[in-house]
JSON list of C-alpha atoms in Angstrom, two decimals:
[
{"chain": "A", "resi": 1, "resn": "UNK", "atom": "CA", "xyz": [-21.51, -6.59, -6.56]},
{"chain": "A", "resi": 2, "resn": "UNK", "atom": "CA", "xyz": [-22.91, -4.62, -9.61]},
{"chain": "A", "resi": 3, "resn": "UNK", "atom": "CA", "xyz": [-24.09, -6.34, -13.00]},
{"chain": "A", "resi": 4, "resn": "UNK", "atom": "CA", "xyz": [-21.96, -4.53, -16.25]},
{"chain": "A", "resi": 5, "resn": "UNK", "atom": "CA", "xyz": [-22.31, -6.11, -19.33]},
{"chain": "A", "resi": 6, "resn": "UNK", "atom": "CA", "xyz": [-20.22, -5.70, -22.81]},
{"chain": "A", "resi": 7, "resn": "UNK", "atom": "CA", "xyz": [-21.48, -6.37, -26.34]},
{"chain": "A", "resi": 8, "resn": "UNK", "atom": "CA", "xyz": [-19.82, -7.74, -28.00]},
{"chain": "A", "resi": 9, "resn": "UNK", "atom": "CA", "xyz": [-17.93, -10.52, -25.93]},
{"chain": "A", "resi": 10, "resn": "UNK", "atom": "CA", "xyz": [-15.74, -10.89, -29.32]},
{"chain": "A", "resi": 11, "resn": "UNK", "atom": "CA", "xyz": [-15.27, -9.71, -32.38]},
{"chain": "A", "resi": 12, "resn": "UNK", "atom": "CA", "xyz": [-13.73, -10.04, -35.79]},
{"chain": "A", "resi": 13, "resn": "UNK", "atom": "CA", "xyz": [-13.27, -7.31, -37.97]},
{"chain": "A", "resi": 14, "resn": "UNK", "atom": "CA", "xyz": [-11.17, -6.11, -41.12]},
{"chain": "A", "resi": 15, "resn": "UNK", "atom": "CA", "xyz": [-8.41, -3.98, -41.15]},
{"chain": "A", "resi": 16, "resn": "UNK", "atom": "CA", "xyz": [-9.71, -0.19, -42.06]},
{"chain": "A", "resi": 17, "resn": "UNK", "atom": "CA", "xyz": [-12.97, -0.72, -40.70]},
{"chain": "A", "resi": 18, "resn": "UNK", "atom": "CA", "xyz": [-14.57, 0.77, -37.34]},
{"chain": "A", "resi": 19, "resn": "UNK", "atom": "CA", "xyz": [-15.80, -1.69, -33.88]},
{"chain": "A", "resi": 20, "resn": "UNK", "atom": "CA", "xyz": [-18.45, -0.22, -31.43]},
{"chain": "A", "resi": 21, "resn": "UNK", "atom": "CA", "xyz": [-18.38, -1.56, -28.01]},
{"chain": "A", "resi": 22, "resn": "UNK", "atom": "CA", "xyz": [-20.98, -0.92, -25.71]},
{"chain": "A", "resi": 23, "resn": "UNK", "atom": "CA", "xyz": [-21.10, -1.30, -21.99]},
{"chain": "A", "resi": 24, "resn": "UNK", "atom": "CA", "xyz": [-23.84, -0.96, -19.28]},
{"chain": "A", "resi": 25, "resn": "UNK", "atom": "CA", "xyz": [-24.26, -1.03, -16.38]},
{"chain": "A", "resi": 26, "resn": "UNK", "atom": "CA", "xyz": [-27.70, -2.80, -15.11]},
{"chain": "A", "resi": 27, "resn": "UNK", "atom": "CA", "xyz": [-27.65, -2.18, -11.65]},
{"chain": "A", "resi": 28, "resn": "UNK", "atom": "CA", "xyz": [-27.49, 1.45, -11.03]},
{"chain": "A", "resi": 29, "resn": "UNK", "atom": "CA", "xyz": [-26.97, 4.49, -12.73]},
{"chain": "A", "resi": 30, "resn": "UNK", "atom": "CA", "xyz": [-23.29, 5.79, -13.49]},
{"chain": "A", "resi": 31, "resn": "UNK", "atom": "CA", "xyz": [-22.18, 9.21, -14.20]},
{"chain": "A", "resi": 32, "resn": "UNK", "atom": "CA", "xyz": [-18.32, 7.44, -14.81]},
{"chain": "A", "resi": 33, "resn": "UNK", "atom": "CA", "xyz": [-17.20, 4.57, -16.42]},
{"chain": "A", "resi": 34, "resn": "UNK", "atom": "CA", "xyz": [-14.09, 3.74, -17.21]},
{"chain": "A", "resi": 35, "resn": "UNK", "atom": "CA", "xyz": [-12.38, 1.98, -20.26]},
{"chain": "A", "resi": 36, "resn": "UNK", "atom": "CA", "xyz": [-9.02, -0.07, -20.06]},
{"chain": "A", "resi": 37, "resn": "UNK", "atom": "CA", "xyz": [-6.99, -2.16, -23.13]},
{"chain": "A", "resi": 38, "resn": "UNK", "atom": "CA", "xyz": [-5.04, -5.06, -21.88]},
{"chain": "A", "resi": 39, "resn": "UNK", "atom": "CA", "xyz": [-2.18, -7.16, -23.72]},
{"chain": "A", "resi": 40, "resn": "UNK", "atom": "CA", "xyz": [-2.04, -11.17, -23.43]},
{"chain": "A", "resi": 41, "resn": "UNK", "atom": "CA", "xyz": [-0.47, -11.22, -20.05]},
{"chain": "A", "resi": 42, "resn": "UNK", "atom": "CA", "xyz": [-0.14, -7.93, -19.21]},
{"chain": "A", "resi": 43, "resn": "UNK", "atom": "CA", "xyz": [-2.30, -5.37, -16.78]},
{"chain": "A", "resi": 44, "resn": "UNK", "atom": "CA", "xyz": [-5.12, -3.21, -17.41]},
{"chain": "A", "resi": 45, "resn": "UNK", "atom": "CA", "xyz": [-4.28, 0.31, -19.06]},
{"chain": "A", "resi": 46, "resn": "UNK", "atom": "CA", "xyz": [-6.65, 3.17, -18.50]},
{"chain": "A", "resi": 47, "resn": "UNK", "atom": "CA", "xyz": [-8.03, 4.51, -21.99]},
{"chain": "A", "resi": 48, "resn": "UNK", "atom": "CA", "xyz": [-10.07, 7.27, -20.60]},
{"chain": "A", "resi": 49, "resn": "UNK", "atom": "CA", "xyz": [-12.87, 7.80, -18.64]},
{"chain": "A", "resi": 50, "resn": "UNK", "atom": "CA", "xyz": [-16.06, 8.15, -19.81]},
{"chain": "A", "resi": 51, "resn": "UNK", "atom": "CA", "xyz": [-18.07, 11.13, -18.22]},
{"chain": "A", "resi": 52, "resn": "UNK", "atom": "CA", "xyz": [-22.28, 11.29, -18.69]},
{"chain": "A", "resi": 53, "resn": "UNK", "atom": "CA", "xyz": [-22.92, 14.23, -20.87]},
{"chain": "A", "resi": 54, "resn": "UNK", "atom": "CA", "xyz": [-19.72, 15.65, -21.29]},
{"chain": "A", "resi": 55, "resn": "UNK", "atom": "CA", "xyz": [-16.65, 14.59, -23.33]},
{"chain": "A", "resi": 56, "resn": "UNK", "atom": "CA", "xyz": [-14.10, 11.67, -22.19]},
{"chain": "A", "resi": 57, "resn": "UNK", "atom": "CA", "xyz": [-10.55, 12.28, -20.49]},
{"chain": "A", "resi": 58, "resn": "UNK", "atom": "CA", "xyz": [-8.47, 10.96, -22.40]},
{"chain": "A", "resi": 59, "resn": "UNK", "atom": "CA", "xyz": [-4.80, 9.16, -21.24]},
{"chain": "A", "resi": 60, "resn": "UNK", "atom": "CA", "xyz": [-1.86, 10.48, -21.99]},
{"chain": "A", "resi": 61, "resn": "UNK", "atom": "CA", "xyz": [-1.08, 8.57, -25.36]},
{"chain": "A", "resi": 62, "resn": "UNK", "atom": "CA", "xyz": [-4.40, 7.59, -26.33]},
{"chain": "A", "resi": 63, "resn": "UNK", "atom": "CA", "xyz": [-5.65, 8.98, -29.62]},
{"chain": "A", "resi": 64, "resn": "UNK", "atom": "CA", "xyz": [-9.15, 10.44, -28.94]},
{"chain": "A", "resi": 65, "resn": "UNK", "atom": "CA", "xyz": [-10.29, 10.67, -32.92]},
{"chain": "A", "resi": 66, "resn": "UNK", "atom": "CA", "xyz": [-9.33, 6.65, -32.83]},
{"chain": "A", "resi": 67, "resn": "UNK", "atom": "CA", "xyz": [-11.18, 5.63, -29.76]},
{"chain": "A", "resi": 68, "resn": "UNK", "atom": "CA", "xyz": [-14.27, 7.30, -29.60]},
{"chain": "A", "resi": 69, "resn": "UNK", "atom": "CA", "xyz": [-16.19, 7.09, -26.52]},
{"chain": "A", "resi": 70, "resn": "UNK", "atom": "CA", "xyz": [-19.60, 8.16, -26.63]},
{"chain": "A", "resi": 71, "resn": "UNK", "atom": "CA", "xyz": [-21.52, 8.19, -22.60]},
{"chain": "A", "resi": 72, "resn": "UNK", "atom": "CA", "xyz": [-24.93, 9.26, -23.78]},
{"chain": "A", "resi": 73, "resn": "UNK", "atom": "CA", "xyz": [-27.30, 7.47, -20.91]},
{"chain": "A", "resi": 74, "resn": "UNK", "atom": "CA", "xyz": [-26.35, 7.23, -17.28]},
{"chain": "A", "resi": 75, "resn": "UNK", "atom": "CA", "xyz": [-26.32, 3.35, -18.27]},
{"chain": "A", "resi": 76, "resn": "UNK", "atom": "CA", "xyz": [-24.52, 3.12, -21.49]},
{"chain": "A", "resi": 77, "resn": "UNK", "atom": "CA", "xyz": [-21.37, 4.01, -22.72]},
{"chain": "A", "resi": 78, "resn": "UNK", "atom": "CA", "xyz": [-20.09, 2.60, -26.15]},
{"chain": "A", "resi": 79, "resn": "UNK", "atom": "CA", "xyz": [-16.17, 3.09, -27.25]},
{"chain": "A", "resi": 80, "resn": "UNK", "atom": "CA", "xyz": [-15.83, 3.01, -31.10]},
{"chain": "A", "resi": 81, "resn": "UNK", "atom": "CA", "xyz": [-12.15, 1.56, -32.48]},
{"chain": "A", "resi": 82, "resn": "UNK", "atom": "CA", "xyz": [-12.24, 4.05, -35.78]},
{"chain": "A", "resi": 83, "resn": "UNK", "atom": "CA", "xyz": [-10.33, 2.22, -38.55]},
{"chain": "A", "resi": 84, "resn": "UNK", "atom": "CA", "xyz": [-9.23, -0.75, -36.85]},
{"chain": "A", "resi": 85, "resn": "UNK", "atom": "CA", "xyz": [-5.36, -1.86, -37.60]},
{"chain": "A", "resi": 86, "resn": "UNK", "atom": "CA", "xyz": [-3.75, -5.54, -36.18]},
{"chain": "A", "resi": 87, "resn": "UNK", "atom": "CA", "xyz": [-2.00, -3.25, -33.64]},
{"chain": "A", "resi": 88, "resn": "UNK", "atom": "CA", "xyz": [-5.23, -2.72, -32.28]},
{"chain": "A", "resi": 89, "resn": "UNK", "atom": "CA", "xyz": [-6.20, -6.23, -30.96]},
{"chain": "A", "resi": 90, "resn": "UNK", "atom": "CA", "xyz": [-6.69, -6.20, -27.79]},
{"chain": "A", "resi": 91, "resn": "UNK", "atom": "CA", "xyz": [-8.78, -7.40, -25.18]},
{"chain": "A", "resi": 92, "resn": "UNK", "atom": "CA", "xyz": [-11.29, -4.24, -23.69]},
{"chain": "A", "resi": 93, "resn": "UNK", "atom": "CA", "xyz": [-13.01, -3.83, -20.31]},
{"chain": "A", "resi": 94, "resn": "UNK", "atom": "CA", "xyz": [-14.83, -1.42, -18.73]},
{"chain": "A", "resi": 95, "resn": "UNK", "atom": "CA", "xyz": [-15.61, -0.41, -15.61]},
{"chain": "A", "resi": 96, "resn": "UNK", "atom": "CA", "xyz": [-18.29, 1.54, -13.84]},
{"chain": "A", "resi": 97, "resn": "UNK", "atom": "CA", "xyz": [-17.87, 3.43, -10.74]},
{"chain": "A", "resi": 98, "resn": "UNK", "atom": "CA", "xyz": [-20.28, 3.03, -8.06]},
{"chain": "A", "resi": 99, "resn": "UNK", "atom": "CA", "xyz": [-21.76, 6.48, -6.70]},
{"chain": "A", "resi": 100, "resn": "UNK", "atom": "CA", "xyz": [-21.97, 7.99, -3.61]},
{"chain": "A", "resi": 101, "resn": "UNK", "atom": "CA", "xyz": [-19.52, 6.34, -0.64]},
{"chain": "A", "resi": 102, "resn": "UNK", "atom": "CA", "xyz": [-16.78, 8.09, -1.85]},
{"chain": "A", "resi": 103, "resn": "UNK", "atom": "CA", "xyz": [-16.78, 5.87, -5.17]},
{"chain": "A", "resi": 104, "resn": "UNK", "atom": "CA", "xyz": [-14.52, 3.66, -3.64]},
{"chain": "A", "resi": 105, "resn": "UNK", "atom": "CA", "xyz": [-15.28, 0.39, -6.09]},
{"chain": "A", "resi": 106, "resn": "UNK", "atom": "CA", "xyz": [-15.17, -0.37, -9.17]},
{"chain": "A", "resi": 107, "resn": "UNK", "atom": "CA", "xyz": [-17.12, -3.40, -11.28]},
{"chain": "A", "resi": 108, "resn": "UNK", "atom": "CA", "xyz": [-15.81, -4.59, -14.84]},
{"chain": "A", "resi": 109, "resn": "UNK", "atom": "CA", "xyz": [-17.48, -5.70, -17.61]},
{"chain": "A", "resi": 110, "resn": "UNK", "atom": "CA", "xyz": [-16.42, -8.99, -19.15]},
{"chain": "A", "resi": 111, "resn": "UNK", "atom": "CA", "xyz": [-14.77, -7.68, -21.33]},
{"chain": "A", "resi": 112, "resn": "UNK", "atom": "CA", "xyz": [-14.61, -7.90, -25.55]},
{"chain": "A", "resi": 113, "resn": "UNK", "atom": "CA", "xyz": [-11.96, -9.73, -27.35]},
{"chain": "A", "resi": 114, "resn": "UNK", "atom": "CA", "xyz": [-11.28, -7.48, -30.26]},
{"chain": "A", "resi": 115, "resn": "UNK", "atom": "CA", "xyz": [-9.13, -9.15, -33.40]},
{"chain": "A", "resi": 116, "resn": "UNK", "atom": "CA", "xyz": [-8.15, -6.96, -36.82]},
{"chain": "A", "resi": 117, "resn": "UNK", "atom": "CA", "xyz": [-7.07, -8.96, -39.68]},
{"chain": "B", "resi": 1, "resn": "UNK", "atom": "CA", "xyz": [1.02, 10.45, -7.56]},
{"chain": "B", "resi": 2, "resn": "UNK", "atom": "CA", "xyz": [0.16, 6.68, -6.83]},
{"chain": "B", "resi": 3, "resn": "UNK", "atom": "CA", "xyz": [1.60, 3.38, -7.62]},
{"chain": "B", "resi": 4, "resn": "UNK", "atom": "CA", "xyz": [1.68, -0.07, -7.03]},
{"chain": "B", "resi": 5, "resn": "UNK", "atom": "CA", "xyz": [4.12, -2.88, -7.13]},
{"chain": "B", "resi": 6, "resn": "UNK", "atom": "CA", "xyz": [3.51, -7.02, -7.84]},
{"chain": "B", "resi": 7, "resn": "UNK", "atom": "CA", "xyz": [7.32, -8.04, -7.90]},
{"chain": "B", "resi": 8, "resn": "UNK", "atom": "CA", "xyz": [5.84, -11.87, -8.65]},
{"chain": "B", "resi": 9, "resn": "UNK", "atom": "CA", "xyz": [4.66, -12.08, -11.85]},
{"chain": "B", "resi": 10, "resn": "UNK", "atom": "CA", "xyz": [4.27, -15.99, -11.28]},
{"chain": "B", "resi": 11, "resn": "UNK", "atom": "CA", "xyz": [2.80, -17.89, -8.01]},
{"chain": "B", "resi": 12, "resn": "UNK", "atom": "CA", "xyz": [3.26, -21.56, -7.68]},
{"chain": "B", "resi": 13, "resn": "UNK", "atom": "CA", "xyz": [1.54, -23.38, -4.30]},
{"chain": "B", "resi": 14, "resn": "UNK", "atom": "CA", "xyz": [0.47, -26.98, -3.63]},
{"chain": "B", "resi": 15, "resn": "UNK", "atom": "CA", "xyz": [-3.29, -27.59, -3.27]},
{"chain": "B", "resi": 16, "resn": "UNK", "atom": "CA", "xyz": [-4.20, -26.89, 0.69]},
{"chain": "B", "resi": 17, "resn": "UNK", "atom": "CA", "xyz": [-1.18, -24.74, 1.10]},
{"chain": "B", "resi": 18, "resn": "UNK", "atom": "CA", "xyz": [-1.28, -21.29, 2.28]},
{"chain": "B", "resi": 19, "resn": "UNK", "atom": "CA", "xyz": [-0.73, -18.98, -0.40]},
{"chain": "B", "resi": 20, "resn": "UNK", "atom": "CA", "xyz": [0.34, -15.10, -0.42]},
{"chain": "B", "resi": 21, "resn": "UNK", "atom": "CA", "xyz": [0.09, -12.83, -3.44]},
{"chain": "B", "resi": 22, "resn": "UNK", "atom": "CA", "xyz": [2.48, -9.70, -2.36]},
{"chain": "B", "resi": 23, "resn": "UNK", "atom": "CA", "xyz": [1.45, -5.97, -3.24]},
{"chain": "B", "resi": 24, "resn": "UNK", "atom": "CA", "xyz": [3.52, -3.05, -2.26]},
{"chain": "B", "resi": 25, "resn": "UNK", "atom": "CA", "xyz": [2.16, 0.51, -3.13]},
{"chain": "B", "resi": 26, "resn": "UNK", "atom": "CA", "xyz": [2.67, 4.43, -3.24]},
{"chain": "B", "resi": 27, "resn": "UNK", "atom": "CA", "xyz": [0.46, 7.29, -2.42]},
{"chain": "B", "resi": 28, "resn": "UNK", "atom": "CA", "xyz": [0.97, 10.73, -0.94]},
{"chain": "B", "resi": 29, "resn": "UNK", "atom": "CA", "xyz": [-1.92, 9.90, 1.27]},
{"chain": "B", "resi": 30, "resn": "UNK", "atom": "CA", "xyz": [-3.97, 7.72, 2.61]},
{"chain": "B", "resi": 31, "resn": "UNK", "atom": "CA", "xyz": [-4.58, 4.30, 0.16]},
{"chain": "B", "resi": 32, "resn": "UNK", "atom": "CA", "xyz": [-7.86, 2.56, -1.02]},
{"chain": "B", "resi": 33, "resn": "UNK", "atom": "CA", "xyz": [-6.24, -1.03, -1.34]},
{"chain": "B", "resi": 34, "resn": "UNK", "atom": "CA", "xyz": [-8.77, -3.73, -3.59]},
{"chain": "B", "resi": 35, "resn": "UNK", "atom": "CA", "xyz": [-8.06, -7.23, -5.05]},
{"chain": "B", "resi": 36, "resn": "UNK", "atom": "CA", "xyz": [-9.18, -8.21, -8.00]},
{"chain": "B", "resi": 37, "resn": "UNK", "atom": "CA", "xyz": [-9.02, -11.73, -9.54]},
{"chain": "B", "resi": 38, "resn": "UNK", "atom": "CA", "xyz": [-9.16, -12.56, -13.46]},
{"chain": "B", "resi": 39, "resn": "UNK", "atom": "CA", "xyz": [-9.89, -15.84, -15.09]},
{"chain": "B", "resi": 40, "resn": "UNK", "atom": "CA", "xyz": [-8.93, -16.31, -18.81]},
{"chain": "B", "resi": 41, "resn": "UNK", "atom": "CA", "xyz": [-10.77, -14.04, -21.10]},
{"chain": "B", "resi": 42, "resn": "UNK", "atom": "CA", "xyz": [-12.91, -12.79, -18.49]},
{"chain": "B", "resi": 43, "resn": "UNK", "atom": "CA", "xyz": [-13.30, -9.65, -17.10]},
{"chain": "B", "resi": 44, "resn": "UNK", "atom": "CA", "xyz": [-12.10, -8.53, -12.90]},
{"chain": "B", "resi": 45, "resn": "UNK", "atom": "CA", "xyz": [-14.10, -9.87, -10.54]},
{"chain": "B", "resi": 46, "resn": "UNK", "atom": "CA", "xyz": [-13.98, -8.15, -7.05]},
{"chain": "B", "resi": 47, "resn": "UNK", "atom": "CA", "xyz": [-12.59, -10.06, -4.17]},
{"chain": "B", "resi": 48, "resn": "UNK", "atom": "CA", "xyz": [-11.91, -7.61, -1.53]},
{"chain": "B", "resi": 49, "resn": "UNK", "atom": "CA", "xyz": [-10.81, -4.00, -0.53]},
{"chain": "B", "resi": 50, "resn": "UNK", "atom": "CA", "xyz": [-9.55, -2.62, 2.54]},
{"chain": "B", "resi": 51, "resn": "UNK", "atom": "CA", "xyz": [-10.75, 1.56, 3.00]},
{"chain": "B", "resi": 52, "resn": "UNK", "atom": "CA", "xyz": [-10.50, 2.09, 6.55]},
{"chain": "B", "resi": 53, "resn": "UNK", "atom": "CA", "xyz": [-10.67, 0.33, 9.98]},
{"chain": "B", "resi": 54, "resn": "UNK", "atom": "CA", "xyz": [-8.84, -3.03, 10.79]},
{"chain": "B", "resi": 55, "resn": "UNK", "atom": "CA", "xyz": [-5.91, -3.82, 9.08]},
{"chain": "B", "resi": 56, "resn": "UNK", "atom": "CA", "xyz": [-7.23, -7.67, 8.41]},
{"chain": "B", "resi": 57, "resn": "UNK", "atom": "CA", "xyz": [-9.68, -7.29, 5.47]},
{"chain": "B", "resi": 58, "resn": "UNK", "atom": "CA", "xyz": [-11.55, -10.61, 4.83]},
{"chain": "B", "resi": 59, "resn": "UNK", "atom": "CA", "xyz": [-12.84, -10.87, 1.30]},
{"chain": "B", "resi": 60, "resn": "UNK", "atom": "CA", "xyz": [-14.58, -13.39, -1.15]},
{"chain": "B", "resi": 61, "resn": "UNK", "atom": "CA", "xyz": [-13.97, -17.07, -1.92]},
{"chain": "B", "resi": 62, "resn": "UNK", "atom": "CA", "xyz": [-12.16, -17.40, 1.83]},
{"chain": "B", "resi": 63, "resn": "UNK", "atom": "CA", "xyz": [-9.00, -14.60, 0.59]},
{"chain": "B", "resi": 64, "resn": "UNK", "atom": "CA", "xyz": [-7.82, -12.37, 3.27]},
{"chain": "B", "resi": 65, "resn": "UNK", "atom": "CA", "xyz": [-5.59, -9.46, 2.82]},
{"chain": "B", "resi": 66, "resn": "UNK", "atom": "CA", "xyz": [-3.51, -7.26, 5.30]},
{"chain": "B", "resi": 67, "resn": "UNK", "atom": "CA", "xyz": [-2.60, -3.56, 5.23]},
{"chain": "B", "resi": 68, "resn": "UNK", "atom": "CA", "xyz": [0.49, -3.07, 6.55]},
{"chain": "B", "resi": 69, "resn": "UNK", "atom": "CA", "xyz": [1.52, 1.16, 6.51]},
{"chain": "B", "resi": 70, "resn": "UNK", "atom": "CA", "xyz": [4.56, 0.73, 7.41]},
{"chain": "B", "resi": 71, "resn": "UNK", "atom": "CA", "xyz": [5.68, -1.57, 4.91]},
{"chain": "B", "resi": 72, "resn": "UNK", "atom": "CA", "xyz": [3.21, -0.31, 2.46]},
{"chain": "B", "resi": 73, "resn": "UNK", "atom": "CA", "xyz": [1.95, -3.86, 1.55]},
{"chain": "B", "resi": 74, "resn": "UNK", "atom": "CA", "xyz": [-1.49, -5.07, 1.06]},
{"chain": "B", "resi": 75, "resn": "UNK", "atom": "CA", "xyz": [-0.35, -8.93, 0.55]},
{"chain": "B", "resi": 76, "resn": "UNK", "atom": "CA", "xyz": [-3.30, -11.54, -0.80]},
{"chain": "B", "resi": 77, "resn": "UNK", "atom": "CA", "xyz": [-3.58, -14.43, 1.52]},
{"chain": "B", "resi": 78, "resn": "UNK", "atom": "CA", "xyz": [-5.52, -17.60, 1.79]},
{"chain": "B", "resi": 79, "resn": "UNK", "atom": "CA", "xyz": [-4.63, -20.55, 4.43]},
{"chain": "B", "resi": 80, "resn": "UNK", "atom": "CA", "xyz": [-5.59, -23.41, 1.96]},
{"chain": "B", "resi": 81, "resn": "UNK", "atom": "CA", "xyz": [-5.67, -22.88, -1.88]},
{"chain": "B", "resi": 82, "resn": "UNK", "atom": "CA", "xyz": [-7.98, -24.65, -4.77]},
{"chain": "B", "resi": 83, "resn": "UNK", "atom": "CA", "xyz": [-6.83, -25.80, -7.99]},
{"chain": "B", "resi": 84, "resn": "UNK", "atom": "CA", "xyz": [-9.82, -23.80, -8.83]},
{"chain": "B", "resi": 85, "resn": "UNK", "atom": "CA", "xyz": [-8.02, -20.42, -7.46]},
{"chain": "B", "resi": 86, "resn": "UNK", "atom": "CA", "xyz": [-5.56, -20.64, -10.06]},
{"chain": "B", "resi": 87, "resn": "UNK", "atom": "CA", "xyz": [-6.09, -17.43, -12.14]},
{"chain": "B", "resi": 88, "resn": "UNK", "atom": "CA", "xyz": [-4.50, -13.58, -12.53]},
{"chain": "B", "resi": 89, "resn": "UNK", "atom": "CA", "xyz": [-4.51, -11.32, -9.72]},
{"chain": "B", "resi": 90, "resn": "UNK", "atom": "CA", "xyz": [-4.24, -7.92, -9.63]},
{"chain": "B", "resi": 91, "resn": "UNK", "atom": "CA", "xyz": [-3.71, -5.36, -6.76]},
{"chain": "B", "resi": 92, "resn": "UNK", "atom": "CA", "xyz": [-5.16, -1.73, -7.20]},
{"chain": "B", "resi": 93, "resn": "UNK", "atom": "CA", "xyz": [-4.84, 1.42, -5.17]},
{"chain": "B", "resi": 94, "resn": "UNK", "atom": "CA", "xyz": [-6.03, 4.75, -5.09]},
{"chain": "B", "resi": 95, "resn": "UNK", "atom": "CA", "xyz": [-5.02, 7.92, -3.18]},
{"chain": "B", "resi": 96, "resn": "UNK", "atom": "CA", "xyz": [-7.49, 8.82, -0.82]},
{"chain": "B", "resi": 97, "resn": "UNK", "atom": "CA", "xyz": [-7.27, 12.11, -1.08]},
{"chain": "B", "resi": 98, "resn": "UNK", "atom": "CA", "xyz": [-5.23, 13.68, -3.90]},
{"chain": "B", "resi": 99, "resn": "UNK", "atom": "CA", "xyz": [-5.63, 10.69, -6.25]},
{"chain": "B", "resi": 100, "resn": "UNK", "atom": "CA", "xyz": [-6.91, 10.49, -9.63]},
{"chain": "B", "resi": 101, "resn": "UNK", "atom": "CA", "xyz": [-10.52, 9.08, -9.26]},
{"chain": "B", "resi": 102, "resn": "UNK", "atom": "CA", "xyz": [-9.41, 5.90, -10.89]},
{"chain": "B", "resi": 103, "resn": "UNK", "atom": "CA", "xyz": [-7.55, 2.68, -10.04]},
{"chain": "B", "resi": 104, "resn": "UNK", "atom": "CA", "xyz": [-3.97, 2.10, -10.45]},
{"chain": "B", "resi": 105, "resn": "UNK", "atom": "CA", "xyz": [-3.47, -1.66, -11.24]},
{"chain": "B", "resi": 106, "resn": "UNK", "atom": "CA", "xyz": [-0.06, -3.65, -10.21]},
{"chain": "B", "resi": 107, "resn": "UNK", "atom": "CA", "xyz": [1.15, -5.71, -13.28]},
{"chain": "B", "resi": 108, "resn": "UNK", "atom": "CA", "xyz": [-0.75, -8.85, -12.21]},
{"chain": "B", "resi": 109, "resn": "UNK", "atom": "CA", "xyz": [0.46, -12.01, -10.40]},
{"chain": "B", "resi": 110, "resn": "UNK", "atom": "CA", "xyz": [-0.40, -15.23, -12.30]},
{"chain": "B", "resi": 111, "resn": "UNK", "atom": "CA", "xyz": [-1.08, -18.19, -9.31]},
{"chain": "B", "resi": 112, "resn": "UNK", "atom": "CA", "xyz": [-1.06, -21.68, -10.26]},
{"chain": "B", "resi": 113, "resn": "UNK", "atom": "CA", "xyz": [-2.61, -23.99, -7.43]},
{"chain": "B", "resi": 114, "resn": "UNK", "atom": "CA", "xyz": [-1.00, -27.40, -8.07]},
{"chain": "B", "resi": 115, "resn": "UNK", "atom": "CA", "xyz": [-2.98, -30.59, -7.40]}
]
């Protein structure tokens, strides 16, 4: 499998303030990442998915000016959680999509454990 | 459009019992099937994925999956589980063909391996 790493792993942060997450991926270059939010015991949701040099694709529900997602490098992608509120705990993962093959897999990040007080 | 079903959101099984995770989906075409298993606060680790070919796909950590088109299951199986397998599975297709390039996950199936 593929190496994708998330900084930070977990984080703290005041209500009204803004959270950068960044994921890579170390062990090839990827035009598309994903990014997903999942609830304690619940599935992964699809955010939107992060395109190299172009603007994300947002879901249907997701608030783009909230959850900025910035894919600058074919290795990075960061999603930014503008003016955090409780609501917005949540546990995030991301995903990078192999290329070539057809894309068929997928390989998550870690994920980051984000908490607003 | 695609979709996929977990009806058990909770697996029990004695350690060295067979276990099955179930997985029913819907595409207009043809499926990409994957497992994926979760351990607490951790992100999806690959275990398997069936694409084309035989119908028995044999993945990591001794799992074993079947795709089954008529029944439109991709069931999780293993013929002896580990305490240590206990974790959150998830099943995820994708429509071959006129799919959206990303996974659709099921709602996840927590197993408990019982020692």
């Amino acid at each position: 499998g593929a190496v994708v790493s998330q900084h930070p792993s977990r984080v703290i942060c005041k209500s009204g303030t803004s959270v950068k997450i960044e994921c890579r991926s170390l062990d090839f270059q990827a035009t598309t990442m994903f990014w997903y939010r999942q609830f304690p015991k619940q599935s992964l949701m699809l955010m939107a998915t992060s395109n190299e040099g172009s603007k994300a694709t947002y879901e249907q529900g997701v608030e783009k000016d909230k959850f900025l997602i910035n894919h600058a490098s074919l290795t990075l992608s960061t999603l930014t959680v503008t003016s955090a509120h409780p609501e917005d705990s949540s546990f995030y993962i991301c995903s990078v999509q192999k290329p070539g093959q057809g894309a068929y897999e997928q390989y998550f990040g870690p994920g980051t454990r984000l908490t607003v007080t | 459009a695609q979709s996929v079903a977990q009806p058990e959101d909770q697996v029990n099984v004695a350690e060295g019992n067979p276990l099955t995770v179930k997985c029913t989906y819907s595409v207009s075409g043809n499926p990409y099937l994957f497992w994926y298993v979760q351990y607490p606060n951790r992100g999806l680790q690959f275990l398997l994925k069936y694409i084309t070919g035989d119908n028995l796909v044999k993945g990591s950590y001794g799992f074993e999956a079947e795709f089954n088109k008529s029944q439109t299951s991709f069931h999780l199986k293993k013929p002896s589980a580990l305490v240590s397998d206990s974790a959150l599975y998830f099943c995820a297709v994708r429509d071959m063909i006129r799919g959206p390039r990303q996974l659709t996950f099921g709602s996840g199936t927590q197993l408990t391996v019982l020692p």
